[in-house]
Short mmCIF file of C-alpha atoms and ligand atoms in Angstrom, two decimals:
data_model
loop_
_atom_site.label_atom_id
_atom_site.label_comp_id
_atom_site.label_asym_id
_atom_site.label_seq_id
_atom_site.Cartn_x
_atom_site.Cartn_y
_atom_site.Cartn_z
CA UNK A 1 2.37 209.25 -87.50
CA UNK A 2 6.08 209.14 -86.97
CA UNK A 3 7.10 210.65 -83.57
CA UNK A 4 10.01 212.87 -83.59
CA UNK A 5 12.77 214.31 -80.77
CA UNK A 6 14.20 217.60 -81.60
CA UNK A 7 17.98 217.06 -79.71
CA UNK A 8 19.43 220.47 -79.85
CA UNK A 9 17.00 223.88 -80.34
CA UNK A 10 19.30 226.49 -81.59
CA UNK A 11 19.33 227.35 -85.23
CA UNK A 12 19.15 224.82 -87.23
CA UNK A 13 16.87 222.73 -84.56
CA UNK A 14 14.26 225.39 -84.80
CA UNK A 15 14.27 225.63 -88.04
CA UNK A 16 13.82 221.48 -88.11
CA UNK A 17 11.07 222.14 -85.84
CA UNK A 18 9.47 224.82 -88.39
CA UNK A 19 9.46 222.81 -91.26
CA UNK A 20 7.99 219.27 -89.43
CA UNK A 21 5.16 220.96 -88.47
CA UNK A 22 4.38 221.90 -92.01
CA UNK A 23 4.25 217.94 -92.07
CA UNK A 24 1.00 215.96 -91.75
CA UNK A 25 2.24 212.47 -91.51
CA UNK A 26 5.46 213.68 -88.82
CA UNK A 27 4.69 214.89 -85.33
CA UNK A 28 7.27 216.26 -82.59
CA UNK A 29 6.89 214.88 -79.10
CA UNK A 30 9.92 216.46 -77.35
CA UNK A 31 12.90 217.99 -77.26
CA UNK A 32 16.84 218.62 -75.77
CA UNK A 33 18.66 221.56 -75.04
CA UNK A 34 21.53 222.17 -72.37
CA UNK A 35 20.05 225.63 -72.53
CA UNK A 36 18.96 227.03 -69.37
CA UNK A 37 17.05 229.57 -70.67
CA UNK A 38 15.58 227.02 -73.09
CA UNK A 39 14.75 224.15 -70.67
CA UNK A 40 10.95 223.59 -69.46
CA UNK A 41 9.91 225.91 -72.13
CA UNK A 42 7.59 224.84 -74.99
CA UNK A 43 9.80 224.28 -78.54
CA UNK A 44 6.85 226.15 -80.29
CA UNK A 45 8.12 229.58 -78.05
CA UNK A 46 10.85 229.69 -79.75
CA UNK A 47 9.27 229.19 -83.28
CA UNK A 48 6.00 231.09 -83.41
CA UNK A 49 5.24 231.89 -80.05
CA UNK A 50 2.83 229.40 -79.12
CA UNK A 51 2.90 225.72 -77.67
CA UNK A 52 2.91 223.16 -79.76
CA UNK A 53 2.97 220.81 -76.92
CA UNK A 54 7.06 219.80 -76.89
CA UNK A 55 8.26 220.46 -74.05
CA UNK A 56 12.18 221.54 -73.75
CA UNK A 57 14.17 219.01 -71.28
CA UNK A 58 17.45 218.92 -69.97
CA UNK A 59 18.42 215.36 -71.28
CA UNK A 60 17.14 212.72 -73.50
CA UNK A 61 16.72 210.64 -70.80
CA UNK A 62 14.19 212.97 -69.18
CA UNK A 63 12.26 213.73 -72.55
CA UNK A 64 11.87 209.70 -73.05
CA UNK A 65 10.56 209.34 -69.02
CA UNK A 66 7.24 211.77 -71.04
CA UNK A 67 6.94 210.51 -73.86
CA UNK A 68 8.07 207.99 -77.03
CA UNK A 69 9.64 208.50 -80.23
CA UNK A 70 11.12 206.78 -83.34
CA UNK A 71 13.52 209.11 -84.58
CA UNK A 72 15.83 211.56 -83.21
CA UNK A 73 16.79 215.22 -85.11
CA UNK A 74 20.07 215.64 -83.92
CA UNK A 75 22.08 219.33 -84.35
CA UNK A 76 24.24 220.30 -81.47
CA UNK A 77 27.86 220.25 -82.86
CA UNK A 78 30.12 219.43 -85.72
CA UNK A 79 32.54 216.69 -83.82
CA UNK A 80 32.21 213.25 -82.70
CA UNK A 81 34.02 213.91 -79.89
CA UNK A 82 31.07 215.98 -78.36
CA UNK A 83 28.30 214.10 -79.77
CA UNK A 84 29.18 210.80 -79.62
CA UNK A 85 27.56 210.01 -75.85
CA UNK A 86 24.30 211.95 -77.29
CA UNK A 87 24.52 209.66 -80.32
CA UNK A 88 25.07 206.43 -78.28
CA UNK A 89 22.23 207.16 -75.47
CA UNK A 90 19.69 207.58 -78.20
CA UNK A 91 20.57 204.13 -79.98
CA UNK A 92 20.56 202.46 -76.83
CA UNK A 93 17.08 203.90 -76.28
CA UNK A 94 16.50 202.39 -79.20
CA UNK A 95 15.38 205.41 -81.76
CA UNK A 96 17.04 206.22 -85.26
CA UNK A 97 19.16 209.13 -85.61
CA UNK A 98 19.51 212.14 -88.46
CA UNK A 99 21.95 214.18 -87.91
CA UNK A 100 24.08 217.63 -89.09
CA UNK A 101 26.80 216.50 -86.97
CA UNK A 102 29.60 217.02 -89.58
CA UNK A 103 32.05 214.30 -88.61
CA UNK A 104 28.99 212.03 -88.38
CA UNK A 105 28.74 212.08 -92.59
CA UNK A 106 31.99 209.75 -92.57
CA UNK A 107 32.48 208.74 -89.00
CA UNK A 108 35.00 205.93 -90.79
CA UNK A 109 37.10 208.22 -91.50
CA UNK A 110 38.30 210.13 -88.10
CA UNK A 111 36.99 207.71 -85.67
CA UNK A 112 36.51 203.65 -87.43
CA UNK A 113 36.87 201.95 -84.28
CA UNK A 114 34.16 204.01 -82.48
CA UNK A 115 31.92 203.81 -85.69
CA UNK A 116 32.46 200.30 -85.96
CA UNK A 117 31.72 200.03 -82.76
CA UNK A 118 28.61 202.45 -83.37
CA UNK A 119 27.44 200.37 -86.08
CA UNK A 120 28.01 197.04 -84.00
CA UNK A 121 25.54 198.81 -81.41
CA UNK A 122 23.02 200.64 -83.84
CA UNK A 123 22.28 196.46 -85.34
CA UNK A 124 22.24 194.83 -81.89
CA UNK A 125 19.51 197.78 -81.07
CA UNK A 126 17.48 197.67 -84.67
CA UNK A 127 18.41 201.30 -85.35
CA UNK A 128 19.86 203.87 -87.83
CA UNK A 129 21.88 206.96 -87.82
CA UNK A 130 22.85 208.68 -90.46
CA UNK A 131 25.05 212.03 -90.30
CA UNK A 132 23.65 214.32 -93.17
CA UNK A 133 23.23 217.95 -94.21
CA UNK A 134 23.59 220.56 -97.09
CA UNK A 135 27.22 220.33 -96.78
CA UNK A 136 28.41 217.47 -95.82
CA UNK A 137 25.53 215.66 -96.78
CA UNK A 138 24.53 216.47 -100.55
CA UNK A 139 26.29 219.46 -102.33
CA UNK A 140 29.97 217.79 -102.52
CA UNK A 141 29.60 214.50 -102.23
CA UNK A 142 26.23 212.98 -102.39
CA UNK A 143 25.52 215.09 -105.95
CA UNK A 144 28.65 214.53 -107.60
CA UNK A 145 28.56 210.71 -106.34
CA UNK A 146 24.89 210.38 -108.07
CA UNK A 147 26.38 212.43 -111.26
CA UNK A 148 28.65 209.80 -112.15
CA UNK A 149 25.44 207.48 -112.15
CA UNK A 150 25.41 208.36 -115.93
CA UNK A 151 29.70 207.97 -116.80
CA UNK A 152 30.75 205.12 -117.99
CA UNK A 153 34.24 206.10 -117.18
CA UNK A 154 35.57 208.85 -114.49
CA UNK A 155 38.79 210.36 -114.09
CA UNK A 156 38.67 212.98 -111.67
CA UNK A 157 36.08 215.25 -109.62
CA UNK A 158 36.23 218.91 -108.61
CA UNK A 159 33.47 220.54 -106.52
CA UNK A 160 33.50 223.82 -106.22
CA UNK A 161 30.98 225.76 -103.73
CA UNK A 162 31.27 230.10 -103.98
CA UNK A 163 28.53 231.63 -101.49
CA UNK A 164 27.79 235.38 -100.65
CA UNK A 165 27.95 234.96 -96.96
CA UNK A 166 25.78 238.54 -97.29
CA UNK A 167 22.53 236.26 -97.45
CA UNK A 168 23.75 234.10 -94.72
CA UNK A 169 22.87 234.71 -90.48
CA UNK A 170 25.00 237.00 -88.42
CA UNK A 171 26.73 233.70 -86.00
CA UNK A 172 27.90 232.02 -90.17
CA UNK A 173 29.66 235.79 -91.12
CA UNK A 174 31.06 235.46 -87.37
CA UNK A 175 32.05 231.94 -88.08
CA UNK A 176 34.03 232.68 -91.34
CA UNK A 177 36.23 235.79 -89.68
CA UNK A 178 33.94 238.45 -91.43
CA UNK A 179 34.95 241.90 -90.72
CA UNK A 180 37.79 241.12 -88.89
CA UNK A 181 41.71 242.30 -89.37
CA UNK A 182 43.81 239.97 -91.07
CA UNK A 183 45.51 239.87 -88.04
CA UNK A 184 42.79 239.18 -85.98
CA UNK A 185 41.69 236.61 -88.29
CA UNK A 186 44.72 234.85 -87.85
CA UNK A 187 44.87 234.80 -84.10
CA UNK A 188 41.43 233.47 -84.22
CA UNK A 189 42.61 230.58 -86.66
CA UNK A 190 45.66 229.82 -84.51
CA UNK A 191 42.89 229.52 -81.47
CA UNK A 192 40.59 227.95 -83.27
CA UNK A 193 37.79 230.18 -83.01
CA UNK A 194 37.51 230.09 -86.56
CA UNK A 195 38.09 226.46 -88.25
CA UNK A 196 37.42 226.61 -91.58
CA UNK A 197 34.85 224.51 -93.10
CA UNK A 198 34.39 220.99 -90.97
CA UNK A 199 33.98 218.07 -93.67
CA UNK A 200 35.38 218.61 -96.77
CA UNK A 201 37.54 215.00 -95.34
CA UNK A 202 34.13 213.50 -94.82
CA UNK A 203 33.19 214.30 -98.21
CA UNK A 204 36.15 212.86 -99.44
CA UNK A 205 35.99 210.11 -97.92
CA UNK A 206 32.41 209.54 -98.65
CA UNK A 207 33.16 209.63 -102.60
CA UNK A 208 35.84 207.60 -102.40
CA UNK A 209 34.29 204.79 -100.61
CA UNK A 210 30.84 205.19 -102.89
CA UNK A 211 32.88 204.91 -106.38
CA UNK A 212 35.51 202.32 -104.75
CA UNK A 213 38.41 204.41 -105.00
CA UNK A 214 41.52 203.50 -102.84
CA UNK A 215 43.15 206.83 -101.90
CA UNK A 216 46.39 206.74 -101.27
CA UNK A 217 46.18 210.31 -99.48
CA UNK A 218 43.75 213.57 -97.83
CA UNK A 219 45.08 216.92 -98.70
CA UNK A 220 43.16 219.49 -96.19
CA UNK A 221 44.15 222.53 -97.47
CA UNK A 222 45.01 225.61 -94.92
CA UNK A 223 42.05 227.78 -94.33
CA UNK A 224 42.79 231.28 -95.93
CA UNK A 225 41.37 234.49 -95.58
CA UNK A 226 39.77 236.18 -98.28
CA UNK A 227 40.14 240.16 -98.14
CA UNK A 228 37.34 242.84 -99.15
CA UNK A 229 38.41 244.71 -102.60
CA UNK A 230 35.44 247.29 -101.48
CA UNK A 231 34.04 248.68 -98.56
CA UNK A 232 30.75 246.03 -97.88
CA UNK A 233 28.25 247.27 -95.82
CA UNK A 234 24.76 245.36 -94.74
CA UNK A 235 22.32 245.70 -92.10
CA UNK A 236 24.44 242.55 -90.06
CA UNK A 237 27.84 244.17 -90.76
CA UNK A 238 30.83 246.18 -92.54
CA UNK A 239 33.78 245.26 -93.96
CA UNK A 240 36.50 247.83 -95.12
CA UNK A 241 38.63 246.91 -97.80
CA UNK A 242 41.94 245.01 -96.76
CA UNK A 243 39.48 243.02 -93.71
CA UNK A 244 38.71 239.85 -93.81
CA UNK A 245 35.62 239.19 -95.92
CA UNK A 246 34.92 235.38 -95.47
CA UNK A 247 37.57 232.44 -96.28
CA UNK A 248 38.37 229.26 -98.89
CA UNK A 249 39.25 225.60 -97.55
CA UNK A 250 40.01 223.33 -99.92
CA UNK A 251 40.50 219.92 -100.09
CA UNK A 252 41.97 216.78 -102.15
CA UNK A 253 41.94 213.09 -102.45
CA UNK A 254 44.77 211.75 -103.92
CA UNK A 255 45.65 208.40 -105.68
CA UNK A 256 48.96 207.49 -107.13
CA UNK A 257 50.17 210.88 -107.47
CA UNK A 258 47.01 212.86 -108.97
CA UNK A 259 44.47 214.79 -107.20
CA UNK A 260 41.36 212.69 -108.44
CA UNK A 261 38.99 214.52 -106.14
CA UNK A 262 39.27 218.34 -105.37
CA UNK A 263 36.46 219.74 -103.14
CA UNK A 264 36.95 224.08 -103.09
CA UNK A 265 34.77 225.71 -100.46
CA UNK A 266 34.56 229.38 -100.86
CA UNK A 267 32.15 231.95 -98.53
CA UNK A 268 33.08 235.40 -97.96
CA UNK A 269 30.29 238.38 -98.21
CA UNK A 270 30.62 240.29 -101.51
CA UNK A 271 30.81 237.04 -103.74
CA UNK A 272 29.48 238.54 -106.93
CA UNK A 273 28.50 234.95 -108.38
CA UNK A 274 27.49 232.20 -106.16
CA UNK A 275 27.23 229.00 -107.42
CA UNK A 276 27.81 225.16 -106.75
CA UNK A 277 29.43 223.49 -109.63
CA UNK A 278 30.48 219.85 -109.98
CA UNK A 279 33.05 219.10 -112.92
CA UNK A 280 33.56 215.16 -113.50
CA UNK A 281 36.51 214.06 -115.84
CA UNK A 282 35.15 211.16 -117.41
CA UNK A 283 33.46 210.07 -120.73
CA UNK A 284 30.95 211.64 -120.97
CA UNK A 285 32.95 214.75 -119.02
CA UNK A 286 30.08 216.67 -116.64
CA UNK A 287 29.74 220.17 -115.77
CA UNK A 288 26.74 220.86 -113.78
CA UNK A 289 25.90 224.23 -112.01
CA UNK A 290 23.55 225.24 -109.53
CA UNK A 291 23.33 229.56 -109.60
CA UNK A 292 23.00 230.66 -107.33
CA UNK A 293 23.89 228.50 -105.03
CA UNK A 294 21.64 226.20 -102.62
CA UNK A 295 21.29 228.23 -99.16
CA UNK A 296 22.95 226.02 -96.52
CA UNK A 297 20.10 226.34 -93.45
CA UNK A 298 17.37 225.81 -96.17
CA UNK A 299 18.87 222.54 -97.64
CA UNK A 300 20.22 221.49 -94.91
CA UNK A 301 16.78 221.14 -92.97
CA UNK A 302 15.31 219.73 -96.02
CA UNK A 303 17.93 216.83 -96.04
CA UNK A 304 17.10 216.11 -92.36
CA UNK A 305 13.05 216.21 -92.57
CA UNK A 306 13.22 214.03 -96.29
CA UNK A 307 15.54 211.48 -95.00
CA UNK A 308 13.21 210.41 -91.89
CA UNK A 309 11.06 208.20 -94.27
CA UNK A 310 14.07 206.76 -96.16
CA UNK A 311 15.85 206.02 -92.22
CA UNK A 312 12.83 204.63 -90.76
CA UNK A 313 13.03 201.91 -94.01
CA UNK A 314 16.71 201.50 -93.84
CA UNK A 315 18.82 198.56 -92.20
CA UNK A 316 20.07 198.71 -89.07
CA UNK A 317 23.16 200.40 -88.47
CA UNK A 318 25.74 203.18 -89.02
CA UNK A 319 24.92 204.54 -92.43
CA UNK A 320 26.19 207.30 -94.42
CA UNK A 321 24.66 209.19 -97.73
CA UNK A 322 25.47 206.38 -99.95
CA UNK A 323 23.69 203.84 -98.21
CA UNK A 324 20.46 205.50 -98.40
CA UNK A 325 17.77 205.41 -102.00
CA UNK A 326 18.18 208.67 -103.61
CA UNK A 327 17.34 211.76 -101.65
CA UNK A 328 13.92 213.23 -102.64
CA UNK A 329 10.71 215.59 -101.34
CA UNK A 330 8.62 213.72 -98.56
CA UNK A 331 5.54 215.46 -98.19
N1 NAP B 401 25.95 219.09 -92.37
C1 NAP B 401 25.56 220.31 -92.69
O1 NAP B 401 25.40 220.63 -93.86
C2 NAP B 401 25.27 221.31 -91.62
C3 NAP B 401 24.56 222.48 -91.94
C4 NAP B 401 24.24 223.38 -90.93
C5 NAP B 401 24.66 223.13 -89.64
N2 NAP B 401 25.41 222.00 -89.37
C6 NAP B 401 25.86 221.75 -88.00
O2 NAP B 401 24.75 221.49 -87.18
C7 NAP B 401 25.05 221.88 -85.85
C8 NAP B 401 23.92 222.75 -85.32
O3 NAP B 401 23.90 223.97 -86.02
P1 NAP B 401 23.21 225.28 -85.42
O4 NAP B 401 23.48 226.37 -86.36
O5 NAP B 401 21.82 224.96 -85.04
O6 NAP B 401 24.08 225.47 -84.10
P2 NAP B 401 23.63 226.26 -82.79
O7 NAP B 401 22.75 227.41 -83.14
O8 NAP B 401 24.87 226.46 -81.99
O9 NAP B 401 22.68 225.20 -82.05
C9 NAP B 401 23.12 224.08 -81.35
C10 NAP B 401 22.14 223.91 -80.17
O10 NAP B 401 22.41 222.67 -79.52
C11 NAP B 401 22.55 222.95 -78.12
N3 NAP B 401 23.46 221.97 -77.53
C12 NAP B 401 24.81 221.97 -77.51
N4 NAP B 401 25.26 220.88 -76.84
C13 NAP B 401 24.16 220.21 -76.42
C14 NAP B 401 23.94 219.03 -75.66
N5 NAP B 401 24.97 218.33 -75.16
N6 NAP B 401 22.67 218.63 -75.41
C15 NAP B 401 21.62 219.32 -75.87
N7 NAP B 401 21.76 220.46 -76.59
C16 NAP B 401 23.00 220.90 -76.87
C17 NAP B 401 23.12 224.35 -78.06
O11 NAP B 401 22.93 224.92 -76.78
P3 NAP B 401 23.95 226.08 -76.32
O12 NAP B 401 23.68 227.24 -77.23
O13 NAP B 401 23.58 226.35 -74.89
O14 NAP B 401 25.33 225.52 -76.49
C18 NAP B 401 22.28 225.03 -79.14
O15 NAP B 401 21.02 225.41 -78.66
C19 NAP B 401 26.40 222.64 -85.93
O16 NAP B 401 27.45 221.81 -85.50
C20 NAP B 401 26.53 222.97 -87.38
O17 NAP B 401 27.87 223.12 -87.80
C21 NAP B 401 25.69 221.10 -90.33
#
């Protein structure tokens, strides 16, 4: 039985926590929330209502003085900055680490001397962490990266990822300006409230260093609004026409003057086709499409739970996606 710590019980935790217990061969022991409301609770409140006997604590360290675990199910934020202590108490307690933690996908790329460092640490303690998801994590660069597994020659990549933020939670419309002014959008860009999409870089970076290709450059294009052609109303929210209905990021890695790797992110509510498409310039030339697209919360807790098995087995050490065997089902 593998013994699991859920570190961080808001959305995407929970929903972790939902799908392990569908799992016979993966148990949860514990888990981590700053949450006041949250701590000393039982996890399995928050998911059907009844215990499941994992009790909510205030720190790792706390949740480890109860009990013992292998691997840690990390989703409290999208930077290093604010995860790295998290990240480094758990290796030196010596349990592997999944994680959504965006920047975590390609921690080389922001931060090399503290993932160097990270990895230097995750050896001496016999670990692994890995920073994965839907997005970072599969859709834009672990996909496209296995696609070229059949080209005998590539030239260029373009991702391109459209999604009707209508199907998507109430705090991912927030988080992509839906509904608001244009003006209000913009004052919330200039204070950050709204960032755009974290790890389109990562992703970059993560193909790049998979197909050992030397960029000479990382375009990260300005987040810009996208504005509502029609009234859009739902039970979560309306949008008049001329608001903001969601936003597009996108992204380029460049080498020797050409953009050999475009990543276009794309989620507004109203999208009339939503799709994830990966177009690879090469011989043969690829065009793959997923329609609709995947749903982010869905895949991205399916990456988490199926990667436990292929952690657990991996070397030591700071991995990313392309380290790992091929994602797949574990059962
Ligand atoms: N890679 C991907 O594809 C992917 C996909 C989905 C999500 N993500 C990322 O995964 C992260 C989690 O997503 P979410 O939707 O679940 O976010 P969320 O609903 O905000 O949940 C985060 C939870 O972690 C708690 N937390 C924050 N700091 C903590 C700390 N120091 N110790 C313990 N708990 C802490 C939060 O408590 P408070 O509410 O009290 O702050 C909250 O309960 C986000 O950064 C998100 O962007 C990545």
């Amino acid at each position: 039985m593998i013994k699991t710590i859920i570190y961080g019980c808001g959305e995407i935790g929970v929903r972790i926590a939902k799908l392990i217990l569908k799992k016979r061969n993966i148990k949860i022991v514990g888990s981590v929330d700053i949450d006041k409301e949250k701590i000393g609770r039982d996890l399995g409140e928050l998911i059907k209502g009844e215990k499941i006997g994992a009790e909510i604590f205030s720190t790792l360290s706390n949740a480890l003085a109860e009990t013992d675990a292998q691997v840690v199910l990390h989703a409290t934020s999208s930077y290093l900055k604010d995860t790295y202590s998290q990240l480094k108490e758990a290796v030196e307690a010596e349990l592997n680490i999944i994680s959504t933690c965006e920047e975590l996908s390609y921690p080389y790329l922001k931060l090399p001397e503290i993932a160097l460092d990270s990895d230097q640490r995750c050896k001496q303690h016999g670990v692994t962490v890995l920073g994965t998801g839907i997005n970072p994590g599969f859709l834009m660069d672990t996909l496209p990266i296995a696609l070229t597994g059949i080209c005998q020659d590539v030239k260029k990549i373009k991702v391109k990822r459209i999604m009707n933020a209508a199907t998507r939670r109430l705090p991912f419309q927030k988080k992509i300006g839906a509904g608001l002014s244009l003006a209000d959008f913009k004052k919330k860009l200039a204070g950050k409230q709204i960032t755009g999409h974290v790890g389109l870089s990562e992703s970059i970076s993560l193909i790049a260093d998979a197909l050992g290709w030397k960029l000479d450059g990382l375009e990260l294009g300005e987040v810009e609004p996208i504005l509502a052609k029609e009234v859009y109303e739902s039970d979560l929210i309306r949008i008049k026409p001329g608001s903001v209905a969601g936003l597009r990021q996108v992204a380029c890695g460049v080498k020797k003057d050409e953009r050999v790797i475009t990543l276009d992110f794309q989620a507004f509510i109203g999208a009339k086709k939503e799709y994830d498409s990966i177009y690879i310039e090469g011989n043969p030339t690829i065009n793959e499409k997923i329609s609709p697209c995947v749903h982010g919360d869905i895949g991205t807790v399916a990456m988490v739970v199926n990667s436990i098995p292929l952690v657990i087995n991996a070397q030591p050490g700071l991995i990313t996606m392309k380290d790992l065997p091929i994602p797949r089902i574990y059962e």
